[in-house]
PDB file of C-alpha atoms in Angstrom:
ATOM      1  CA  MET A   1       2.102  -1.865  12.998  1.00  0.00           C
ATOM      2  CA  PRO A   2       0.841  -1.331   9.417  1.00  0.00           C
ATOM      3  CA  HIS A   3      -2.672  -0.860  10.774  1.00  0.00           C
ATOM      4  CA  PHE A   4      -1.535   2.178  12.739  1.00  0.00           C
ATOM      5  CA  PHE A   5      -1.108   4.077   9.458  1.00  0.00           C
ATOM      6  CA  LYS A   6      -4.669   3.573   8.163  1.00  0.00           C
ATOM      7  CA  PRO A   7      -6.314   6.435  10.119  1.00  0.00           C
ATOM      8  CA  LEU A   8      -3.281   8.633   9.470  1.00  0.00           C
ATOM      9  CA  GLN A   9      -3.652   8.030   5.726  1.00  0.00           C
ATOM     10  CA  ALA A  10      -7.299   9.097   5.824  1.00  0.00           C
ATOM     11  CA  LEU A  11      -6.512  12.162   7.955  1.00  0.00           C
ATOM     12  CA  ASN A  12      -3.674  13.200   5.654  1.00  0.00           C
ATOM     13  CA  ALA A  13      -5.974  12.763   2.649  1.00  0.00           C
ATOM     14  CA  ILE A  14      -8.371  15.297   4.194  1.00  0.00           C
ATOM     15  CA  ILE A  15      -5.498  17.753   4.653  1.00  0.00           C
ATOM     16  CA  LEU A  16      -4.478  17.109   1.038  1.00  0.00           C
ATOM     17  CA  ALA A  17      -8.014  17.896  -0.128  1.00  0.00           C
ATOM     18  CA  ILE A  18      -7.732  21.313   1.520  1.00  0.00           C
ATOM     19  CA  CYS A  19      -4.314  21.916  -0.060  1.00  0.00           C
ATOM     20  CA  ILE A  20      -5.355  20.863  -3.554  1.00  0.00           C
ATOM     21  CA  GLY A  21      -8.631  22.749  -3.253  1.00  0.00           C
ATOM     22  CA  SER A  22      -6.730  25.938  -2.466  1.00  0.00           C
ATOM     23  CA  THR A  23      -4.861  25.803  -5.782  1.00  0.00           C
ATOM     24  CA  ALA A  24      -7.930  26.874  -7.826  1.00  0.00           C
ATOM     25  CA  SER A  25      -6.535  25.312 -10.970  1.00  0.00           C
ATOM     26  CA  GLY A  26      -8.133  23.040 -13.528  1.00  0.00           C
ATOM     27  CA  ASP A  27      -5.044  21.120 -14.585  1.00  0.00           C
ATOM     28  CA  ASN A  28      -4.538  19.111 -11.406  1.00  0.00           C
ATOM     29  CA  GLY A  29      -6.831  16.180 -12.227  1.00  0.00           C
ATOM     30  CA  ILE A  30      -4.260  13.505 -11.427  1.00  0.00           C
ATOM     31  CA  LEU A  31      -3.774  15.055  -7.986  1.00  0.00           C
ATOM     32  CA  TRP A  32      -7.514  14.856  -7.344  1.00  0.00           C
ATOM     33  CA  PHE A  33      -7.636  11.300  -8.690  1.00  0.00           C
ATOM     34  CA  THR A  34      -4.816  10.184  -6.392  1.00  0.00           C
ATOM     35  CA  LEU A  35      -6.395  11.984  -3.464  1.00  0.00           C
ATOM     36  CA  ILE A  36      -9.898  10.555  -3.965  1.00  0.00           C
ATOM     37  CA  VAL A  37      -8.646   6.999  -4.520  1.00  0.00           C
ATOM     38  CA  SER A  38      -6.407   7.320  -1.468  1.00  0.00           C
ATOM     39  CA  MET A  39      -9.228   8.684   0.653  1.00  0.00           C
ATOM     40  CA  ILE A  40     -11.707   5.991  -0.390  1.00  0.00           C
ATOM     41  CA  ILE A  41      -9.272   3.110   0.066  1.00  0.00           C
ATOM     42  CA  SER A  42      -7.910   4.418   3.371  1.00  0.00           C
ATOM     43  CA  ALA A  43     -11.382   5.012   4.796  1.00  0.00           C
ATOM     44  CA  ALA A  44     -12.609   1.607   3.621  1.00  0.00           C
ATOM     45  CA  ALA A  45      -9.535  -0.175   4.986  1.00  0.00           C
ATOM     46  CA  THR A  46      -9.859   1.655   8.302  1.00  0.00           C
ATOM     47  CA  VAL A  47     -13.519   0.660   8.656  1.00  0.00           C
ATOM     48  CA  ILE A  48     -12.838  -2.945   7.619  1.00  0.00           C
ATOM     49  CA  PHE A  49      -9.985  -3.231  10.080  1.00  0.00           C
ATOM     50  CA  ALA A  50     -11.881  -1.459  12.882  1.00  0.00           C
ATOM     51  CA  LEU A  51     -14.763  -3.919  12.475  1.00  0.00           C
ATOM     52  CA  ARG A  52     -12.233  -6.804  12.327  1.00  0.00           C
ATOM     53  CA  ILE A  53     -13.907  -8.325   9.280  1.00  0.00           C
ATOM     54  CA  GLN A  54     -10.874  -8.369   6.976  1.00  0.00           C
ATOM     55  CA  ASP A  55     -10.397 -12.135   7.197  1.00  0.00           C
ATOM     56  CA  GLU A  56     -14.083 -12.913   6.674  1.00  0.00           C
ATOM     57  CA  LEU A  57     -14.201 -10.476   3.758  1.00  0.00           C
ATOM     58  CA  MET A  58     -11.222 -12.073   2.043  1.00  0.00           C
ATOM     59  CA  GLU A  59     -12.658 -15.537   2.709  1.00  0.00           C
ATOM     60  CA  SER A  60     -15.930 -14.595   1.026  1.00  0.00           C
ATOM     61  CA  ILE A  61     -14.345 -12.779  -1.924  1.00  0.00           C
ATOM     62  CA  SER A  62     -11.465 -15.102  -2.774  1.00  0.00           C
ATOM     63  CA  ASN A  63     -12.505 -18.283  -1.009  1.00  0.00           C
ATOM     64  CA  GLY A  64      -9.445 -17.981   1.219  1.00  0.00           C
ATOM     65  CA  SER A  65      -6.897 -18.000  -1.589  1.00  0.00           C
ATOM     66  CA  ILE A  66      -5.763 -14.394  -1.039  1.00  0.00           C
ATOM     67  CA  ALA A  67      -4.776 -13.082   2.377  1.00  0.00           C
ATOM     68  CA  TRP A  68      -5.632  -9.591   3.600  1.00  0.00           C
ATOM     69  CA  ASN A  69      -1.925  -8.795   3.885  1.00  0.00           C
ATOM     70  CA  VAL A  70      -1.465  -9.355   0.153  1.00  0.00           C
ATOM     71  CA  VAL A  71      -4.342  -6.998  -0.671  1.00  0.00           C
ATOM     72  CA  GLU A  72      -2.931  -4.410   1.703  1.00  0.00           C
ATOM     73  CA  LEU A  73       0.530  -4.821   0.174  1.00  0.00           C
ATOM     74  CA  VAL A  74      -0.814  -4.287  -3.353  1.00  0.00           C
ATOM     75  CA  TYR A  75      -2.933  -1.224  -2.637  1.00  0.00           C
ATOM     76  CA  SER A  76      -0.188   0.318  -0.473  1.00  0.00           C
ATOM     77  CA  PHE A  77       2.359  -0.125  -3.259  1.00  0.00           C
ATOM     78  CA  ILE A  78       0.069   1.276  -5.964  1.00  0.00           C
ATOM     79  CA  LEU A  79      -0.914   4.278  -3.867  1.00  0.00           C
ATOM     80  CA  ALA A  80       2.699   4.925  -2.844  1.00  0.00           C
ATOM     81  CA  VAL A  81       3.662   5.075  -6.528  1.00  0.00           C
ATOM     82  CA  LEU A  82       0.714   7.380  -7.298  1.00  0.00           C
ATOM     83  CA  CYS A  83       1.723   9.634  -4.402  1.00  0.00           C
ATOM     84  CA  VAL A  84       5.311   9.841  -5.691  1.00  0.00           C
ATOM     85  CA  ILE A  85       3.952  10.888  -9.092  1.00  0.00           C
ATOM     86  CA  SER A  86       1.727  13.435  -7.358  1.00  0.00           C
ATOM     87  CA  VAL A  87       4.698  14.867  -5.453  1.00  0.00           C
ATOM     88  CA  TRP A  88       6.492  15.423  -8.733  1.00  0.00           C
ATOM     89  CA  LEU A  89       3.402  16.954 -10.337  1.00  0.00           C
ATOM     90  CA  SER A  90       2.661  19.212  -7.361  1.00  0.00           C
ATOM     91  CA  PHE A  91       6.095  20.748  -7.391  1.00  0.00           C
ATOM     92  CA  SER A  92       5.989  21.007 -11.192  1.00  0.00           C
ATOM     93  CA  PHE A  93       2.661  22.846 -10.999  1.00  0.00           C
ATOM     94  CA  ALA A  94       4.084  25.116  -8.281  1.00  0.00           C
ATOM     95  CA  ASN A  95       6.930  26.002 -10.614  1.00  0.00           C
ATOM     96  CA  ARG A  96       4.594  27.138 -13.383  1.00  0.00           C
ATOM     97  CA  SER A  97       1.670  28.505 -11.398  1.00  0.00           C
ATOM     98  CA  LEU A  98       0.064  31.338 -13.374  1.00  0.00           C
ATOM     99  CA  TYR A  99      -2.960  31.934 -11.152  1.00  0.00           C
ATOM    100  CA  GLY A 100      -1.147  33.612  -8.294  1.00  0.00           C
ATOM    101  CA  THR A 101       0.559  31.971  -5.392  1.00  0.00           C
ATOM    102  CA  SER A 102       1.940  28.468  -5.580  1.00  0.00           C
ATOM    103  CA  ALA A 103       1.558  27.813  -1.837  1.00  0.00           C
ATOM    104  CA  GLY A 104      -1.257  25.284  -2.382  1.00  0.00           C
ATOM    105  CA  TYR A 105       0.887  23.236  -4.729  1.00  0.00           C
ATOM    106  CA  ILE A 106       3.887  23.374  -2.416  1.00  0.00           C
ATOM    107  CA  ALA A 107       1.765  22.329   0.561  1.00  0.00           C
ATOM    108  CA  SER A 108       0.148  19.526  -1.425  1.00  0.00           C
ATOM    109  CA  GLY A 109       3.601  18.365  -2.559  1.00  0.00           C
ATOM    110  CA  LEU A 110       4.799  18.245   1.038  1.00  0.00           C
ATOM    111  CA  PHE A 111       1.696  16.431   2.228  1.00  0.00           C
ATOM    112  CA  PHE A 112       1.975  13.993  -0.687  1.00  0.00           C
ATOM    113  CA  ILE A 113       5.479  13.201   0.597  1.00  0.00           C
ATOM    114  CA  VAL A 114       3.924  12.410   3.972  1.00  0.00           C
ATOM    115  CA  GLN A 115       1.213  10.332   2.260  1.00  0.00           C
ATOM    116  CA  THR A 116       3.900   8.428   0.349  1.00  0.00           C
ATOM    117  CA  ILE A 117       5.593   7.594   3.640  1.00  0.00           C
ATOM    118  CA  PHE A 118       2.255   6.535   5.148  1.00  0.00           C
ATOM    119  CA  TYR A 119       1.826   4.023   2.294  1.00  0.00           C
ATOM    120  CA  ALA A 120       5.461   2.964   1.840  1.00  0.00           C
ATOM    121  CA  VAL A 121       6.112   2.021   5.474  1.00  0.00           C
ATOM    122  CA  PRO A 122       3.210  -0.482   5.722  1.00  0.00           C
ATOM    123  CA  CYS A 123       4.138  -1.821   2.280  1.00  0.00           C
ATOM    124  CA  THR A 124       7.704  -2.455   3.445  1.00  0.00           C
ATOM    125  CA  VAL A 125       6.627  -3.995   6.747  1.00  0.00           C
ATOM    126  CA  ILE A 126       4.128  -6.328   5.085  1.00  0.00           C
ATOM    127  CA  TYR A 127       6.647  -7.293   2.400  1.00  0.00           C
ATOM    128  CA  LYS A 128       9.237  -8.245   5.024  1.00  0.00           C
ATOM    129  CA  GLU A 129       6.586 -10.210   6.928  1.00  0.00           C
ATOM    130  CA  VAL A 130       5.546 -12.119   3.802  1.00  0.00           C
ATOM    131  CA  GLN A 131       9.211 -12.813   2.963  1.00  0.00           C
ATOM    132  CA  ALA A 132       9.873 -14.142   6.473  1.00  0.00           C
ATOM    133  CA  THR A 133       6.806 -16.385   6.302  1.00  0.00           C
ATOM    134  CA  SER A 134       7.740 -17.797   2.902  1.00  0.00           C
ATOM    135  CA  GLU A 135      11.338 -18.341   4.052  1.00  0.00           C
ATOM    136  CA  ALA A 136      10.097 -20.294   7.085  1.00  0.00           C
ATOM    137  CA  GLU A 137       7.903 -22.425   4.809  1.00  0.00           C
ATOM    138  CA  ARG A 138      10.858 -23.141   2.505  1.00  0.00           C
ATOM    139  CA  GLN A 139      12.954 -24.341   5.418  1.00  0.00           C
ATOM    140  CA  ASN A 140      10.300 -26.938   6.277  1.00  0.00           C
ATOM    141  CA  ILE A 141      10.773 -28.730   2.942  1.00  0.00           C
ATOM    142  CA  VAL A 142      12.788 -31.904   3.384  1.00  0.00           C
ATOM    143  CA  ILE A 143      14.891 -33.032   0.433  1.00  0.00           C
ATOM    144  CA  GLU A 144      16.330 -36.502   0.791  1.00  0.00           C
ATOM    145  CA  PRO A 145      19.248 -37.876  -1.189  1.00  0.00           C
ATOM    146  CA  ALA A 146      18.522 -40.328  -3.955  1.00  0.00           C
ATOM    147  CA  HIS A 147      18.430 -43.947  -2.838  1.00  0.00           C
ATOM    148  CA  PRO A 148      17.970 -46.705  -5.408  1.00  0.00           C
ATOM    149  CA  PHE A 149      15.932 -49.002  -3.146  1.00  0.00           C
ATOM    150  CA  ARG A 150      13.529 -46.365  -1.846  1.00  0.00           C
ATOM    151  CA  SER A 151       9.927 -46.475  -3.038  1.00  0.00           C
ATOM    152  CA  ASN A 152       8.671 -43.023  -1.961  1.00  0.00           C
ATOM    153  CA  ALA A 153       9.478 -39.654  -3.502  1.00  0.00           C
ATOM    154  CA  TYR A 154      12.691 -37.715  -2.882  1.00  0.00           C
ATOM    155  CA  GLN A 155      10.904 -34.536  -1.825  1.00  0.00           C
ATOM    156  CA  ASP A 156       8.435 -34.173   0.983  1.00  0.00           C
ATOM    157  CA  LEU A 157       6.029 -31.320   0.276  1.00  0.00           C
TER     158      LEU A 157
END
């Protein structure tokens, strides 16, 4: 399910580029930064997932010590936080727009809310999946009571 959001994130980033571009203001650098980072990461993740090379890529980069889900969890969380900040900034800029209409800022604020959802939902799903996996691994640990005549360890890892 989290992979369903990757093309939607890239498509929403294109819509955001149109909204931010319509503002014609020079003080919206953080909005452009969030948008460009979001667009690059979403497009790269979509291509990597479409080619089904995510596992091979993580194997070559981290020698198998980091799973693709962890990378996706981290970038989804970071971009969700950046999008929340951008929502706040968009509506703040709309409130003090001196160059005419504030419609571009309002539209970008609304689409940043959508972008936040597109990053927060996969982040939540992956987090719950990682928690369930780690909980299942913890239940497989056998702890035996102490016995004075036993030669092996008390824990089986």
